[in-house]
Amino acid sequence: MKNGRERGRKEGFREEWKKNKPLFIMAAPAFIFAIVFLYIPMVGLIIAFKNYRYDLGVFGSAFNGVDNFRFLFSSGTGWLITRNTILYNILNMVTSQLLAVLIAIFISEINKKIFKKVTQSLILLPYFISWVVVGVFVYNLFNYETGFIPSIVAAFGGEKPNFYGMPGAWPWIICLFNSWKWTGYNSVIYIAAITGVDSGIYEAAAIDGANMFQRIWNITLPSVRPTIITMLLLQVGRILRGDFEMFYQIVGNNGQLYNMTDVIDTYVFRSLLTSSNIGMTAAAAFYQSVLCFVIIMLVNTIVKHIDADYALF
Amino acid sequence: MKGTLKKVLALALASVMTIGLGAVAHAADLDTSEEVELTMYVVSDRPAGQDVVDENLNALLKEKLNCSLKVNWIGWAEYANKYPLLFSSGESFDLAYCATWLNFASLAQKGAFMSVDELWPTYAPKNFEAATESAKKQATIDGTMYCVPTLLATYNAYGPIYRQDLIEEAGIDPDMSTWEGMEEYLDAVKANHPEMDGYDVYSAQPEIIMTWMQSKGFNWIEKGLPFMFIDPTEENPKVFTYADYDGVKEALEMTARWNEKGFWSKSALADTDTTKTQNGKAAMRIHNIDTPAGYAAAPVDPSFEFRFQNVVKNVAHLPFTQDCMVISNTAKNPERAMAFWDLLTSDQEVYDAFYYGVLGETYTLNDEGQFQITDVNLYNTSAMWAARTTELNRNQMGTPDWYNEMRAGYEDQIAENDAAEKYTSFVFDQSSIETQVANVLNVQQQYWWPMELGFTDYNTAYDEYCKKMEAAGLQDIVDEAQRQLDEYVKTLE
């Protein structure tokens, strides 16, 4: 091992290039894309520390220290929205991934081909429905006067629930719609992972007398474990990014719900919609990115400690 | 006798021609020998049949000014993000629509526009002449003029838009200039039409209490901060907010009662339908005079008789910068752009071609000179609203008679009582308090809107609102506004 590494170093990039020319060429577009669209724009982060002026541009504008960050924290809202964003993401991550694994297992256990395809398509369908449309669904399901759910409750003699006056209900409503929308899409990846498991193992288990649940527990789940962990790690990278469209379309302008539903993205949108201060929005994005970076490094280190094979890098 | 008349006429004609020549001679400073293409940005969705309008206009512009105009449209769905980026992208364009609601003052401060101190009087002398002193003051940011404001007067008049047919049906005679009258009307409608919303609320800022304050004689000093008021009749007006003014609880009590009576849905803030009054689903909303005039000109149902009643006590013009034209700091042909603007705002032929399109194809005129768009799916009037002038602008066919009468009435009121008019030119510079403004606007939406609509109990929610506003930095905003206002008052003397 040690020898190999040293040799690799001596040979250097030129040797690597000679050996793996096709691989380098294949990776080149993605590499160039990342440099141009992900690394070079990072220079723009300095706007977060500047008092941006249109005539002076990104580099000409004067620095103003951390003034742009003040609006996030000066009124005590920064902590609340950071907490909301993280909690929502954990809740949504766990529920949508868990359901996706479950559904992938169900679907792969179905033997009837037509039924299997139809089920899979139907579950995938919500992914294609825009949040704007979902927002209309939500309003028609939950509004007090004519909403579907309050009307049903009233029809059975209960007292009409006023959902738009109950902030506590919304984390669950949002979680429900998030799962409804993403589960089908995420399950495709797990179905692919399950399909990749050697069918010989299942046959052997069946011959040894394992029933369906034993097969799932002892073969399917362990085989998709790396996929689950990779998916979760990828999601962690977005933990401070609220799904803006979802929150915005479902919650809208209902101020009463904000303490329970506000995430960083919606707060920034609302506060700065009427402002032309690019520095302040850049500061919010900068804050999200730095926290994301810290969290993903932390989680990856933890995963590495437990089992280095599962770590992202 | 006949000879004298002829002579007088000839003289008059000659003098008119000389004046005309003078103007031409002045504009001739501009070298138009080279043909240029001007680029202009407006905020609106591009009508499907716009090509016909552009072609017709460009033929006219080629002849009159040796230029053509390319209009770029920023759609309603994306303007909030895209508009500020126009000026940071480095793209070269000549003119753009701007407005107070597009952050004219703040963009000007951040260097987005070219100064028009020289350009405006030199290349658009007729327009410059026609603009009022107050409009020029409003265009001035930090001592430099950055826009050409509209020449069309608009008013801060605000109040209920209601339906006369519903009043007659109920057999009542409410005084719609009072809040009791409005409540009587809403009660009657609710009794006759339980399926209708009384008052129109949707997912946006409710403006009931803001209007209530104006009906008590208090005016906002910056419409973007609709919680801060002055009494314009005071000699040195003191800036105050909802949080300092206990009297606002009277209004909160009223809206809480309106909510209890079911004048609007308990989920109103989640409702995105903005056309409920227009479509007969709600009986009343509060807005400006142009809204019901538009409803009346194109009624959804011919039996709807829309009326408007102003309740603002101190009527004044709105800042002329609420529609304005700016020259980008990246403009290649600012002189020609300005000359085009002068032509557009003084020549009926060019204005018609620009604003309404091709006569007979995209619009028609009646004997009174009112216009109608032939096919609203294909054509629309221009989105460059800043080009409108009181002389050249046409009313839409079917505009109710009360529209012009009421507008004339506001001019009389302003002439009689200019208390609020004095403050029209005050531009609040928010650059030193941007952080507080962002925070306060957020609190306003989170705590005030639901309370104003009676969704939260004002007995407890009002104190919480005040506390949150304070934490968000309200006092800094009030202090800054007071400081700037005091300075402004000094300049009035």
CSV table of N, CA and C in Angstrom, one decimal, chain A residues 190-202 215 218-225 227:
chain,number,residue,atom,x,y,z
A,190,TYR,N,-33.9,4.0,-4.9
A,190,TYR,CA,-33.8,2.8,-4.1
A,190,TYR,C,-34.2,1.5,-4.9
A,191,ILE,N,-35.2,1.7,-5.8
A,191,ILE,CA,-35.6,0.6,-6.6
A,191,ILE,C,-34.4,0.2,-7.5
A,192,ALA,N,-33.7,1.1,-8.0
A,192,ALA,CA,-32.5,0.8,-8.8
A,192,ALA,C,-31.5,0.0,-8.0
A,193,ALA,N,-31.3,0.5,-6.7
A,193,ALA,CA,-30.4,-0.2,-5.9
A,193,ALA,C,-30.8,-1.6,-5.6
A,194,ILE,N,-32.1,-1.8,-5.3
A,194,ILE,CA,-32.6,-3.1,-5.0
A,194,ILE,C,-32.5,-4.0,-6.3
A,195,THR,N,-32.8,-3.5,-7.4
A,195,THR,CA,-32.7,-4.3,-8.6
A,195,THR,C,-31.2,-4.8,-8.9
A,196,GLY,N,-30.3,-4.0,-8.4
A,196,GLY,CA,-28.9,-4.3,-8.6
A,196,GLY,C,-28.4,-5.4,-7.7
A,197,VAL,N,-29.2,-5.8,-6.7
A,197,VAL,CA,-28.8,-6.9,-5.8
A,197,VAL,C,-28.8,-8.2,-6.5
A,198,ASP,N,-27.8,-9.0,-6.4
A,198,ASP,CA,-27.7,-10.3,-7.1
A,198,ASP,C,-28.9,-11.2,-6.7
A,199,SER,N,-29.7,-11.6,-7.7
A,199,SER,CA,-30.9,-12.4,-7.4
A,199,SER,C,-30.5,-13.8,-6.9
A,200,GLY,N,-29.3,-14.2,-7.2
A,200,GLY,CA,-28.8,-15.5,-6.7
A,200,GLY,C,-28.9,-15.6,-5.1
A,201,ILE,N,-28.6,-14.4,-4.5
A,201,ILE,CA,-28.7,-14.4,-3.0
A,201,ILE,C,-30.1,-14.7,-2.5
A,202,TYR,N,-31.1,-14.0,-3.2
A,202,TYR,CA,-32.5,-14.3,-2.8
A,202,TYR,C,-32.9,-15.7,-3.0
A,215,ARG,N,-36.1,-12.2,4.2
A,215,ARG,CA,-35.3,-11.8,3.0
A,215,ARG,C,-35.1,-10.2,3.0
A,218,ASN,N,-32.7,-9.2,6.0
A,218,ASN,CA,-31.3,-9.7,6.0
A,218,ASN,C,-30.6,-9.4,4.7
A,219,ILE,N,-31.4,-9.3,3.6
A,219,ILE,CA,-30.7,-9.1,2.3
A,219,ILE,C,-30.9,-7.7,1.7
A,220,THR,N,-32.2,-7.3,1.6
A,220,THR,CA,-32.5,-6.1,0.9
A,220,THR,C,-32.0,-4.9,1.7
A,221,LEU,N,-32.3,-4.8,2.9
A,221,LEU,CA,-31.9,-3.6,3.7
A,221,LEU,C,-30.4,-3.4,3.8
A,222,PRO,N,-29.7,-4.5,4.1
A,222,PRO,CA,-28.2,-4.3,4.2
A,222,PRO,C,-27.7,-3.9,2.8
A,223,SER,N,-28.3,-4.4,1.7
A,223,SER,CA,-27.7,-4.0,0.4
A,223,SER,C,-28.0,-2.6,0.1
A,224,VAL,N,-29.1,-2.0,0.5
A,224,VAL,CA,-29.3,-0.6,0.1
A,224,VAL,C,-28.8,0.4,1.2
A,225,ARG,N,-28.2,-0.2,2.2
A,225,ARG,CA,-27.7,0.7,3.3
A,225,ARG,C,-26.7,1.8,2.8
A,227,THR,N,-26.6,3.1,-0.1
A,227,THR,CA,-27.4,4.1,-0.9
A,227,THR,C,-28.1,5.1,0.1
